[in-house]
Amino acid sequence: MAAFGERLRALMAERGISQRELARRVPCNSGYLSRLASGKRVASESLVRKLDDLLDADGDLVALARTADHTGVRLGSVTARGVSVETSAPPHAGDDDDVKRRAALQLLAALGVSTATLGAEPLRHLADLALTAEPRDLDDWHLACVDHLHALRTRAATQARKDLVIDLLALDRQLDAAPAGDVTELQRVKGALAMLHAHLLSRLGDHGAAIRWWRTARAASDSSGDLDLRLMVRCEEAGVGLYGQRDVGTVLTLTHSAERIAGDGASFWKADLAGTRAKAFTLLGQHDQAVQALNSYVGYGEPDAPTSILPTLWTDDQAHFAQSWVHAGAGDEAAADRARDLVLARSGDRQYAANVRLHEALCTVVQGGIDRGVRQAAIILDTIPAAFRTQMITEVGRTVLNAVPYEQRHRPAVREFRHVLTTTAPKPALPPAT
C-alpha cells in the first residue's frame, strides 16, 4: 500500500486539507488515516471510495488500492452466508488489519448484523467505524450507555440498534486489551449495553436473538458483581418478555428468580418485579391479583437511589404505564384514563404513547364496545410511521384483539383490525441465506 499512501499524502497537500480535517469529513480517527498514509493499514473499498471523492482524486486512490489488493492482501469479501477472506500473497503489514476486520465482521454477524440486513458496504463501514475508534475512558462509556438508552426511547429501533452495535464491537475490542483494573467496570458497561441491545432486538421482533442477548447481559452483569445491575437486567428481561417473547408463566418464573437474588428485604427492584407481575396477571385475566401487585409497585415509589450506570433508566411514567395497563385490562375506564393522561403528559417514548392509547381501545373492548375499540386500535396502528412500529406495539394491539370474545371475532371490524395488526407488525430480519 506504499503507492496508495504516497498518493494520499500528496492529495492532502495539493488540496490543502490537513489529516485531522480529512478524518473529520470521513469521519474516522486521525491516527487511522496516518497509518493509511504510511502504508501500515489497508483501507476498505468503501473508505477508499470515500477518500477518493473527498480529495477529488478522479479514481486514482481507487485504482491504487485495487492494485495493492492484487499484490498484497485481498480485503475480506462479505456474502449473505457470512464472511470469507482470500489472500493472494504472503502476509505483510496490512495482514493484521485484515485479520482484525474479519474478526470485526464475524462479531457483527454474531450481533445479528449481516449483509442480509444491511448490505455488504454498510456492513464494512460499520466494521471500519468500530476498528478506528480510540479506546475510551470509563466516563465516556457511562455516557454512551445513557446516550443509547435515549436513542432506544426516541429513535427508530433499526437506527438505534445500528449505532449500538458499533459501540458493542468497540467495547469488545477494548475489553480484550484492557488493564486488569478496568475489566470489572467495562463488564458493567457490557451488561448495560447488552441489555439495551436485547431490548432493541425485542422491539424489532427478533426474539431468538434477543433472548441470547438477555443471557449475555445477565452473564456480564453477574461477572461485574454489581447487584443493582444484575437486578436491573433481570427486571427488564422479565418486563419485555410479556410482549410475545415468552409465555406469561415463564415471565412469572423470571420474576421469582430475580427476587431470590434481591434477598429478603424490601427494595425498588422487588417493587419493579411486582409491577411486571401485575401486567402478567392482567394478561391472565386475574384482575384482583393484578391490582394487588400493582399497589405494591406503585406504593414503593422511586428507586432507593439512582443507579451508577444508566441512572436515567427509571422514569415516573413507568408506574403510570403499569396502572394504565392493569386498569384498562379490567375495564376500569376512569382509572385507566387518569393513568393514560399522566403518561401522555410526561413520556418522551413514542412506544409508551402508542401503547397507552391502545390501552384505551382495550378498555373499550372489555366494556363491550367491540367495533369502536378495534377501529380505534386500527387507526392508532395505521398512523404510526413504519420506522417506529415495534413488536411491543404489535403485542398490545394483539391484546386488544384477544379481548374480543371468540364468538364475536367474525365481525367485519374485527377482521379488518386483524389485517391491520398483521400488516403493521415489524418484520424481523431474515437470517443469512444458506
Short mmCIF file of N, CA and C in Angstrom, two decimals, residues 33-111:
data_model
loop_
_atom_site.label_atom_id
_atom_site.label_comp_id
_atom_site.label_asym_id
_atom_site.label_seq_id
_atom_site.Cartn_x
_atom_site.Cartn_y
_atom_site.Cartn_z
N LEU A 33 -5.98 7.40 9.74
CA LEU A 33 -5.57 7.98 8.46
C LEU A 33 -4.05 8.04 8.36
N SER A 34 -3.41 8.36 9.47
CA SER A 34 -1.95 8.42 9.47
C SER A 34 -1.35 7.06 9.09
N ARG A 35 -1.94 6.00 9.62
CA ARG A 35 -1.42 4.66 9.31
C ARG A 35 -1.71 4.28 7.86
N LEU A 36 -2.84 4.76 7.32
CA LEU A 36 -3.11 4.53 5.89
C LEU A 36 -2.06 5.24 5.04
N ALA A 37 -1.78 6.49 5.40
CA ALA A 37 -0.83 7.28 4.62
C ALA A 37 0.58 6.73 4.68
N SER A 38 0.91 6.03 5.76
CA SER A 38 2.26 5.46 5.89
C SER A 38 2.33 4.03 5.37
N GLY A 39 1.21 3.51 4.85
CA GLY A 39 1.20 2.16 4.29
C GLY A 39 1.11 1.06 5.31
N LYS A 40 0.79 1.40 6.56
CA LYS A 40 0.72 0.39 7.61
C LYS A 40 -0.67 -0.22 7.76
N ARG A 41 -1.64 0.37 7.10
CA ARG A 41 -3.01 -0.12 7.18
C ARG A 41 -3.58 -0.31 5.79
N VAL A 42 -4.56 -1.20 5.69
CA VAL A 42 -5.25 -1.45 4.43
C VAL A 42 -6.67 -0.91 4.56
N ALA A 43 -7.05 0.02 3.71
CA ALA A 43 -8.39 0.61 3.78
C ALA A 43 -9.41 -0.29 3.10
N SER A 44 -10.63 -0.26 3.61
CA SER A 44 -11.72 -0.99 2.95
C SER A 44 -12.09 -0.28 1.66
N GLU A 45 -12.80 -1.00 0.78
CA GLU A 45 -13.21 -0.42 -0.50
C GLU A 45 -14.07 0.82 -0.29
N SER A 46 -14.99 0.75 0.69
CA SER A 46 -15.88 1.89 0.92
C SER A 46 -15.10 3.11 1.39
N LEU A 47 -14.10 2.90 2.26
CA LEU A 47 -13.30 4.02 2.74
C LEU A 47 -12.44 4.60 1.63
N VAL A 48 -11.89 3.74 0.78
CA VAL A 48 -11.09 4.23 -0.35
C VAL A 48 -11.93 5.12 -1.24
N ARG A 49 -13.14 4.67 -1.57
CA ARG A 49 -14.02 5.48 -2.43
C ARG A 49 -14.37 6.81 -1.76
N LYS A 50 -14.59 6.76 -0.44
CA LYS A 50 -14.90 8.00 0.29
C LYS A 50 -13.73 8.97 0.21
N LEU A 51 -12.52 8.48 0.43
CA LEU A 51 -11.34 9.34 0.36
C LEU A 51 -11.14 9.88 -1.05
N ASP A 52 -11.36 9.03 -2.04
CA ASP A 52 -11.23 9.45 -3.43
C ASP A 52 -12.18 10.60 -3.74
N ASP A 53 -13.42 10.48 -3.27
CA ASP A 53 -14.41 11.54 -3.50
C ASP A 53 -14.04 12.82 -2.77
N LEU A 54 -13.67 12.71 -1.50
CA LEU A 54 -13.37 13.89 -0.70
C LEU A 54 -12.17 14.67 -1.24
N LEU A 55 -11.21 13.94 -1.82
CA LEU A 55 -9.98 14.58 -2.31
C LEU A 55 -10.00 14.83 -3.82
N ASP A 56 -11.17 14.60 -4.46
CA ASP A 56 -11.29 14.79 -5.92
C ASP A 56 -10.15 14.10 -6.66
N ALA A 57 -9.94 12.84 -6.34
CA ALA A 57 -8.80 12.11 -6.89
C ALA A 57 -9.08 11.49 -8.25
N ASP A 58 -10.30 11.62 -8.75
CA ASP A 58 -10.66 11.09 -10.07
C ASP A 58 -10.33 9.61 -10.23
N GLY A 59 -10.49 8.85 -9.17
CA GLY A 59 -10.29 7.41 -9.26
C GLY A 59 -8.87 6.94 -8.99
N ASP A 60 -7.94 7.88 -8.76
CA ASP A 60 -6.55 7.48 -8.53
C ASP A 60 -6.42 6.57 -7.31
N LEU A 61 -7.05 6.97 -6.21
CA LEU A 61 -6.92 6.17 -4.99
C LEU A 61 -7.58 4.81 -5.14
N VAL A 62 -8.72 4.79 -5.82
CA VAL A 62 -9.41 3.51 -6.05
C VAL A 62 -8.52 2.57 -6.85
N ALA A 63 -7.91 3.11 -7.92
CA ALA A 63 -7.05 2.28 -8.77
C ALA A 63 -5.83 1.78 -8.01
N LEU A 64 -5.21 2.64 -7.22
CA LEU A 64 -4.03 2.23 -6.46
C LEU A 64 -4.39 1.19 -5.40
N ALA A 65 -5.53 1.36 -4.78
CA ALA A 65 -5.95 0.38 -3.77
C ALA A 65 -6.21 -0.98 -4.40
N ARG A 66 -6.81 -0.97 -5.59
CA ARG A 66 -7.08 -2.25 -6.27
C ARG A 66 -5.77 -2.93 -6.64
N THR A 67 -4.80 -2.16 -7.11
CA THR A 67 -3.51 -2.73 -7.45
C THR A 67 -2.84 -3.33 -6.22
N ALA A 68 -2.92 -2.60 -5.13
CA ALA A 68 -2.32 -3.10 -3.88
C ALA A 68 -3.00 -4.37 -3.42
N ASP A 69 -4.30 -4.45 -3.60
CA ASP A 69 -5.02 -5.65 -3.19
C ASP A 69 -4.56 -6.87 -3.97
N HIS A 70 -4.28 -6.67 -5.27
CA HIS A 70 -3.88 -7.82 -6.10
C HIS A 70 -2.45 -8.26 -5.83
N THR A 71 -1.64 -7.36 -5.25
CA THR A 71 -0.25 -7.72 -4.99
C THR A 71 0.02 -7.98 -3.52
N GLY A 72 -0.97 -7.78 -2.71
CA GLY A 72 -0.80 -7.99 -1.28
C GLY A 72 -1.97 -8.74 -0.71
N VAL A 73 -2.55 -8.19 0.32
CA VAL A 73 -3.68 -8.85 0.98
C VAL A 73 -4.97 -8.43 0.32
N ARG A 74 -5.79 -9.37 -0.04
CA ARG A 74 -7.11 -9.06 -0.58
C ARG A 74 -8.06 -8.83 0.58
N LEU A 75 -8.84 -7.75 0.49
CA LEU A 75 -9.77 -7.44 1.57
C LEU A 75 -10.83 -8.51 1.68
N GLY A 76 -11.34 -8.69 2.87
CA GLY A 76 -12.40 -9.67 3.10
C GLY A 76 -13.63 -9.36 2.28
N SER A 77 -14.21 -10.39 1.69
CA SER A 77 -15.47 -10.21 0.97
C SER A 77 -16.59 -10.81 1.81
N VAL A 78 -17.67 -10.07 1.96
CA VAL A 78 -18.77 -10.49 2.81
C VAL A 78 -19.93 -10.92 1.93
N THR A 79 -20.45 -12.09 2.19
CA THR A 79 -21.59 -12.58 1.44
C THR A 79 -22.75 -12.77 2.38
N ALA A 80 -23.91 -13.09 1.80
CA ALA A 80 -25.09 -13.32 2.63
C ALA A 80 -24.92 -14.52 3.53
N ARG A 81 -23.96 -15.38 3.22
CA ARG A 81 -23.76 -16.58 4.04
C ARG A 81 -22.79 -16.32 5.18
N GLY A 82 -22.07 -15.21 5.15
CA GLY A 82 -21.13 -14.97 6.24
C GLY A 82 -19.91 -14.22 5.74
N VAL A 83 -18.74 -14.59 6.23
CA VAL A 83 -17.52 -13.86 5.91
C VAL A 83 -16.53 -14.80 5.27
N SER A 84 -15.96 -14.41 4.13
CA SER A 84 -14.90 -15.20 3.53
C SER A 84 -13.76 -14.26 3.15
N VAL A 85 -12.53 -14.69 3.34
CA VAL A 85 -11.37 -13.85 3.07
C VAL A 85 -10.40 -14.63 2.19
N GLU A 86 -9.88 -13.97 1.16
CA GLU A 86 -8.90 -14.61 0.29
C GLU A 86 -7.60 -13.83 0.38
N THR A 87 -6.46 -14.51 0.29
CA THR A 87 -5.18 -13.83 0.21
C THR A 87 -4.47 -14.30 -1.05
N SER A 88 -3.71 -13.37 -1.68
CA SER A 88 -3.03 -13.72 -2.92
C SER A 88 -1.53 -13.50 -2.83
N ALA A 89 -1.03 -13.27 -1.60
CA ALA A 89 0.41 -13.08 -1.42
C ALA A 89 0.75 -13.36 0.03
N PRO A 90 2.03 -13.49 0.35
CA PRO A 90 2.40 -13.72 1.74
C PRO A 90 1.95 -12.57 2.63
N PRO A 91 1.78 -12.83 3.91
CA PRO A 91 1.34 -11.78 4.82
C PRO A 91 2.34 -10.63 4.85
N HIS A 92 1.81 -9.40 5.08
CA HIS A 92 2.65 -8.23 5.26
C HIS A 92 2.00 -7.35 6.30
N ALA A 93 2.41 -6.11 6.37
CA ALA A 93 1.94 -5.25 7.45
C ALA A 93 0.43 -5.10 7.47
N GLY A 94 -0.20 -5.16 6.28
CA GLY A 94 -1.65 -4.98 6.24
C GLY A 94 -2.42 -6.20 6.66
N ASP A 95 -1.73 -7.34 6.79
CA ASP A 95 -2.43 -8.58 7.11
C ASP A 95 -3.10 -8.50 8.47
N ASP A 96 -2.45 -7.82 9.42
CA ASP A 96 -3.03 -7.69 10.76
C ASP A 96 -4.36 -6.95 10.70
N ASP A 97 -4.42 -5.90 9.87
CA ASP A 97 -5.68 -5.17 9.72
C ASP A 97 -6.76 -6.06 9.14
N ASP A 98 -6.36 -6.88 8.16
CA ASP A 98 -7.34 -7.75 7.51
C ASP A 98 -7.91 -8.75 8.51
N VAL A 99 -7.03 -9.29 9.35
CA VAL A 99 -7.48 -10.24 10.38
C VAL A 99 -8.44 -9.55 11.34
N LYS A 100 -8.09 -8.31 11.74
CA LYS A 100 -8.96 -7.58 12.65
C LYS A 100 -10.31 -7.28 12.00
N ARG A 101 -10.27 -6.95 10.70
CA ARG A 101 -11.54 -6.65 10.03
C ARG A 101 -12.41 -7.90 9.94
N ARG A 102 -11.76 -9.04 9.64
CA ARG A 102 -12.53 -10.29 9.62
C ARG A 102 -13.16 -10.56 10.98
N ALA A 103 -12.37 -10.37 12.04
CA ALA A 103 -12.91 -10.59 13.38
C ALA A 103 -14.06 -9.65 13.67
N ALA A 104 -13.92 -8.39 13.21
CA ALA A 104 -15.00 -7.43 13.43
C ALA A 104 -16.26 -7.83 12.69
N LEU A 105 -16.09 -8.27 11.44
CA LEU A 105 -17.25 -8.70 10.66
C LEU A 105 -17.91 -9.93 11.26
N GLN A 106 -17.08 -10.83 11.77
CA GLN A 106 -17.63 -12.03 12.40
C GLN A 106 -18.38 -11.67 13.68
N LEU A 107 -17.86 -10.71 14.44
CA LEU A 107 -18.56 -10.30 15.65
C LEU A 107 -19.86 -9.59 15.29
N LEU A 108 -19.84 -8.78 14.24
CA LEU A 108 -21.08 -8.15 13.80
C LEU A 108 -22.11 -9.21 13.42
N ALA A 109 -21.64 -10.27 12.76
CA ALA A 109 -22.56 -11.36 12.43
C ALA A 109 -23.12 -11.99 13.71
N ALA A 110 -22.26 -12.13 14.72
CA ALA A 110 -22.74 -12.67 16.00
C ALA A 110 -23.73 -11.72 16.65
N LEU A 111 -23.57 -10.42 16.39
CA LEU A 111 -24.52 -9.45 16.91
C LEU A 111 -25.84 -9.47 16.14
#
